[in-house]
Amino acid sequence: MFACLDFAPGQLPADRPRYLMGVGKPDDIVGAVERGIDMFDCVLPTRSGRTGQAFTRAGPLNIRNARFAEDSAPLDPACPCPVWATWGRAYLHHLVRSGEILGAMLMTEHNLWFYQSLMADLRSAIAERRLAAFAADFRDRYASARLA
Ligand SMILES: [Zn+2]
């Protein structure tokens, strides 16, 4: 995808918005924005939320994993959404594992906040001409967490 995006946006009119359909993962969005993409749509924040995957600045996590059963930490301490302020990981783990619809709702709400916050931060980084530094920092934290 990035090989295509290294080429295609340069072929499009500079004064028109560039839309990339069906993307995507947070690190793919950051890389696409670096390559000139302006707009996205994707089911990932909601579909992943319904299946127990949360996106965080420290990488994705699956709340279904047993290691969260006793974890009272916030879902994502860096997230401004109301989900973390009210419910810890252990309760979300319980809700999702039990098939309670509230679990899917809360995980989805968090993921939508995460994506909105990421896009707001990308817009600020572009306006302040620090997109490359923002993207490098995002990738460092997001990728290193996935290896943990
Ligand atoms: Zn959140």
PDB file of C-alpha atoms and ligand atoms in Angstrom:
ATOM      1  CA  MET A   1       0.000   0.000   0.000  1.00  0.00           C
ATOM      2  CA  PHE A   2       2.731   2.485   0.931  1.00  0.00           C
ATOM      3  CA  ALA A   3       4.567   1.770  -2.357  1.00  0.00           C
ATOM      4  CA  CYS A   4       1.358   2.791  -4.181  1.00  0.00           C
ATOM      5  CA  LEU A   5       0.928   5.837  -1.973  1.00  0.00           C
ATOM      6  CA  ASP A   6       4.501   6.920  -2.651  1.00  0.00           C
ATOM      7  CA  PHE A   7       3.405   7.289  -6.282  1.00  0.00           C
ATOM      8  CA  ALA A   8      -0.351   7.879  -6.643  1.00  0.00           C
ATOM      9  CA  PRO A   9      -1.053  11.067  -4.615  1.00  0.00           C
ATOM     10  CA  GLY A  10       1.505  12.975  -6.697  1.00  0.00           C
ATOM     11  CA  GLN A  11      -0.589  12.200  -9.793  1.00  0.00           C
ATOM     12  CA  LEU A  12      -3.736  13.788  -8.314  1.00  0.00           C
ATOM     13  CA  PRO A  13      -4.718  17.494  -8.320  1.00  0.00           C
ATOM     14  CA  ALA A  14      -3.015  19.238  -5.380  1.00  0.00           C
ATOM     15  CA  ASP A  15      -6.076  21.366  -4.594  1.00  0.00           C
ATOM     16  CA  ARG A  16      -8.450  18.404  -4.124  1.00  0.00           C
ATOM     17  CA  PRO A  17      -8.893  16.170  -1.073  1.00  0.00           C
ATOM     18  CA  ARG A  18      -7.458  12.659  -1.328  1.00  0.00           C
ATOM     19  CA  TYR A  19      -9.548   9.801  -0.030  1.00  0.00           C
ATOM     20  CA  LEU A  20      -8.235   6.329   0.797  1.00  0.00           C
ATOM     21  CA  MET A  21     -11.084   3.866   1.141  1.00  0.00           C
ATOM     22  CA  GLY A  22     -11.086   1.163   3.786  1.00  0.00           C
ATOM     23  CA  VAL A  23      -7.956   2.199   5.714  1.00  0.00           C
ATOM     24  CA  GLY A  24      -7.304   1.351   8.376  1.00  0.00           C
ATOM     25  CA  LYS A  25      -4.987   0.505  11.190  1.00  0.00           C
ATOM     26  CA  PRO A  26      -3.628   3.513  13.102  1.00  0.00           C
ATOM     27  CA  ASP A  27      -0.077   3.055  11.836  1.00  0.00           C
ATOM     28  CA  ASP A  28      -1.385   2.735   8.261  1.00  0.00           C
ATOM     29  CA  ILE A  29      -3.324   5.987   8.660  1.00  0.00           C
ATOM     30  CA  VAL A  30      -0.261   7.843   9.942  1.00  0.00           C
ATOM     31  CA  GLY A  31       1.833   6.531   7.034  1.00  0.00           C
ATOM     32  CA  ALA A  32      -0.869   7.437   4.517  1.00  0.00           C
ATOM     33  CA  VAL A  33      -1.210  10.974   5.904  1.00  0.00           C
ATOM     34  CA  GLU A  34       2.556  11.363   5.523  1.00  0.00           C
ATOM     35  CA  ARG A  35       2.070  10.442   1.859  1.00  0.00           C
ATOM     36  CA  GLY A  36      -0.644  13.039   1.258  1.00  0.00           C
ATOM     37  CA  ILE A  37      -3.935  11.295   2.058  1.00  0.00           C
ATOM     38  CA  ASP A  38      -6.616  13.523   3.630  1.00  0.00           C
ATOM     39  CA  MET A  39      -9.618  11.271   4.297  1.00  0.00           C
ATOM     40  CA  PHE A  40     -10.307   7.711   5.350  1.00  0.00           C
ATOM     41  CA  ASP A  41     -13.160   5.459   6.225  1.00  0.00           C
ATOM     42  CA  CYS A  42     -12.912   2.091   7.884  1.00  0.00           C
ATOM     43  CA  VAL A  43     -14.917  -0.357   9.970  1.00  0.00           C
ATOM     44  CA  LEU A  44     -11.904  -1.171  12.141  1.00  0.00           C
ATOM     45  CA  PRO A  45     -12.683   1.094  15.144  1.00  0.00           C
ATOM     46  CA  THR A  46     -16.189  -0.313  15.522  1.00  0.00           C
ATOM     47  CA  ARG A  47     -15.661  -3.899  14.367  1.00  0.00           C
ATOM     48  CA  SER A  48     -12.554  -4.247  16.520  1.00  0.00           C
ATOM     49  CA  GLY A  49     -14.377  -2.743  19.473  1.00  0.00           C
ATOM     50  CA  ARG A  50     -17.140  -5.308  19.124  1.00  0.00           C
ATOM     51  CA  THR A  51     -14.600  -8.149  19.221  1.00  0.00           C
ATOM     52  CA  GLY A  52     -12.579  -6.808  22.163  1.00  0.00           C
ATOM     53  CA  GLN A  53      -9.672  -5.068  20.468  1.00  0.00           C
ATOM     54  CA  ALA A  54      -8.826  -1.609  21.785  1.00  0.00           C
ATOM     55  CA  PHE A  55      -6.509   0.802  20.007  1.00  0.00           C
ATOM     56  CA  THR A  56      -4.162   2.768  22.247  1.00  0.00           C
ATOM     57  CA  ARG A  57      -1.197   5.088  21.702  1.00  0.00           C
ATOM     58  CA  ALA A  58       0.920   2.243  23.083  1.00  0.00           C
ATOM     59  CA  GLY A  59      -0.412  -0.205  20.486  1.00  0.00           C
ATOM     60  CA  PRO A  60      -3.504  -2.375  20.181  1.00  0.00           C
ATOM     61  CA  LEU A  61      -4.603  -4.671  22.978  1.00  0.00           C
ATOM     62  CA  ASN A  62      -7.128  -7.490  23.141  1.00  0.00           C
ATOM     63  CA  ILE A  63      -9.200  -7.061  26.271  1.00  0.00           C
ATOM     64  CA  ARG A  64     -10.272 -10.722  26.030  1.00  0.00           C
ATOM     65  CA  ASN A  65      -6.783 -11.866  27.051  1.00  0.00           C
ATOM     66  CA  ALA A  66      -6.585 -13.516  30.491  1.00  0.00           C
ATOM     67  CA  ARG A  67      -3.926 -11.056  31.626  1.00  0.00           C
ATOM     68  CA  PHE A  68      -6.623  -8.360  31.855  1.00  0.00           C
ATOM     69  CA  ALA A  69      -8.938 -10.372  34.140  1.00  0.00           C
ATOM     70  CA  GLU A  70      -7.489  -8.776  37.291  1.00  0.00           C
ATOM     71  CA  ASP A  71      -6.143  -5.570  35.718  1.00  0.00           C
ATOM     72  CA  SER A  72      -7.812  -2.534  37.272  1.00  0.00           C
ATOM     73  CA  ALA A  73      -5.772  -0.090  35.156  1.00  0.00           C
ATOM     74  CA  PRO A  74      -7.586   2.206  32.740  1.00  0.00           C
ATOM     75  CA  LEU A  75      -8.109   0.806  29.255  1.00  0.00           C
ATOM     76  CA  ASP A  76      -5.799   3.487  27.857  1.00  0.00           C
ATOM     77  CA  PRO A  77      -4.439   6.032  30.347  1.00  0.00           C
ATOM     78  CA  ALA A  78      -3.640   8.428  27.491  1.00  0.00           C
ATOM     79  CA  CYS A  79      -7.219   8.497  26.175  1.00  0.00           C
ATOM     80  CA  PRO A  80      -9.551  11.413  26.967  1.00  0.00           C
ATOM     81  CA  CYS A  81     -12.714   9.307  26.533  1.00  0.00           C
ATOM     82  CA  PRO A  82     -15.154   8.707  29.383  1.00  0.00           C
ATOM     83  CA  VAL A  83     -14.716   4.897  29.185  1.00  0.00           C
ATOM     84  CA  TRP A  84     -11.441   4.703  31.080  1.00  0.00           C
ATOM     85  CA  ALA A  85     -12.557   7.134  33.770  1.00  0.00           C
ATOM     86  CA  THR A  86     -15.402   4.831  34.766  1.00  0.00           C
ATOM     87  CA  TRP A  87     -14.408   1.252  33.941  1.00  0.00           C
ATOM     88  CA  GLY A  88     -11.081  -0.544  34.341  1.00  0.00           C
ATOM     89  CA  ARG A  89      -9.672  -3.256  32.094  1.00  0.00           C
ATOM     90  CA  ALA A  90     -10.854  -6.095  34.345  1.00  0.00           C
ATOM     91  CA  TYR A  91     -14.502  -5.033  34.093  1.00  0.00           C
ATOM     92  CA  LEU A  92     -14.251  -4.517  30.333  1.00  0.00           C
ATOM     93  CA  HIS A  93     -12.602  -7.965  30.107  1.00  0.00           C
ATOM     94  CA  HIS A  94     -15.543  -9.445  32.017  1.00  0.00           C
ATOM     95  CA  LEU A  95     -18.143  -7.682  29.859  1.00  0.00           C
ATOM     96  CA  VAL A  96     -16.552  -8.699  26.553  1.00  0.00           C
ATOM     97  CA  ARG A  97     -15.868 -12.305  27.617  1.00  0.00           C
ATOM     98  CA  SER A  98     -19.458 -12.614  28.876  1.00  0.00           C
ATOM     99  CA  GLY A  99     -20.883 -11.353  25.595  1.00  0.00           C
ATOM    100  CA  GLU A 100     -22.543  -8.391  27.307  1.00  0.00           C
ATOM    101  CA  ILE A 101     -23.525  -5.791  24.711  1.00  0.00           C
ATOM    102  CA  LEU A 102     -22.251  -3.052  27.041  1.00  0.00           C
ATOM    103  CA  GLY A 103     -18.713  -4.397  26.531  1.00  0.00           C
ATOM    104  CA  ALA A 104     -18.983  -3.978  22.754  1.00  0.00           C
ATOM    105  CA  MET A 105     -20.481  -0.514  23.209  1.00  0.00           C
ATOM    106  CA  LEU A 106     -17.753   0.724  25.576  1.00  0.00           C
ATOM    107  CA  MET A 107     -14.915  -0.742  23.508  1.00  0.00           C
ATOM    108  CA  THR A 108     -16.387   0.848  20.378  1.00  0.00           C
ATOM    109  CA  GLU A 109     -16.793   4.205  22.113  1.00  0.00           C
ATOM    110  CA  HIS A 110     -13.170   4.149  23.233  1.00  0.00           C
ATOM    111  CA  ASN A 111     -11.928   3.221  19.743  1.00  0.00           C
ATOM    112  CA  LEU A 112     -13.915   6.050  18.143  1.00  0.00           C
ATOM    113  CA  TRP A 113     -12.401   8.488  20.647  1.00  0.00           C
ATOM    114  CA  PHE A 114      -8.950   7.089  19.881  1.00  0.00           C
ATOM    115  CA  TYR A 115      -9.357   7.588  16.127  1.00  0.00           C
ATOM    116  CA  GLN A 116     -10.839  11.077  16.529  1.00  0.00           C
ATOM    117  CA  SER A 117      -7.958  12.033  18.814  1.00  0.00           C
ATOM    118  CA  LEU A 118      -5.369  10.572  16.433  1.00  0.00           C
ATOM    119  CA  MET A 119      -6.811  12.521  13.491  1.00  0.00           C
ATOM    120  CA  ALA A 120      -6.940  15.743  15.544  1.00  0.00           C
ATOM    121  CA  ASP A 121      -3.289  15.240  16.506  1.00  0.00           C
ATOM    122  CA  LEU A 122      -2.371  14.619  12.858  1.00  0.00           C
ATOM    123  CA  ARG A 123      -4.141  17.834  11.807  1.00  0.00           C
ATOM    124  CA  SER A 124      -2.281  19.790  14.508  1.00  0.00           C
ATOM    125  CA  ALA A 125       1.051  18.256  13.493  1.00  0.00           C
ATOM    126  CA  ILE A 126       0.443  19.249   9.854  1.00  0.00           C
ATOM    127  CA  ALA A 127      -0.608  22.807  10.806  1.00  0.00           C
ATOM    128  CA  GLU A 128       2.478  23.168  13.007  1.00  0.00           C
ATOM    129  CA  ARG A 129       4.790  21.618  10.374  1.00  0.00           C
ATOM    130  CA  ARG A 130       5.925  18.777  12.610  1.00  0.00           C
ATOM    131  CA  LEU A 131       4.225  15.819  10.909  1.00  0.00           C
ATOM    132  CA  ALA A 132       7.446  13.828  10.393  1.00  0.00           C
ATOM    133  CA  ALA A 133       8.394  14.101  14.073  1.00  0.00           C
ATOM    134  CA  PHE A 134       4.846  13.234  15.168  1.00  0.00           C
ATOM    135  CA  ALA A 135       4.750  10.198  12.878  1.00  0.00           C
ATOM    136  CA  ALA A 136       8.170   8.947  14.020  1.00  0.00           C
ATOM    137  CA  ASP A 137       7.182   9.286  17.668  1.00  0.00           C
ATOM    138  CA  PHE A 138       3.818   7.593  17.043  1.00  0.00           C
ATOM    139  CA  ARG A 139       5.475   4.653  15.268  1.00  0.00           C
ATOM    140  CA  ASP A 140       8.094   4.232  18.011  1.00  0.00           C
ATOM    141  CA  ARG A 141       5.506   3.910  20.749  1.00  0.00           C
ATOM    142  CA  TYR A 142       2.941   1.961  18.712  1.00  0.00           C
ATOM    143  CA  ALA A 143       5.355  -0.578  17.207  1.00  0.00           C
ATOM    144  CA  SER A 144       7.435  -1.186  20.316  1.00  0.00           C
ATOM    145  CA  ALA A 145       4.304  -1.972  22.326  1.00  0.00           C
ATOM    146  CA  ARG A 146       3.250  -4.635  19.835  1.00  0.00           C
ATOM    147  CA  LEU A 147       6.509  -6.478  20.430  1.00  0.00           C
ATOM    148  CA  ALA A 148       5.958  -6.521  24.207  1.00  0.00           C
TER     149      ALA A 148
HETATM  150 ZN    ZN B   1     -10.764   5.758  25.621  1.00  0.00          ZN
END
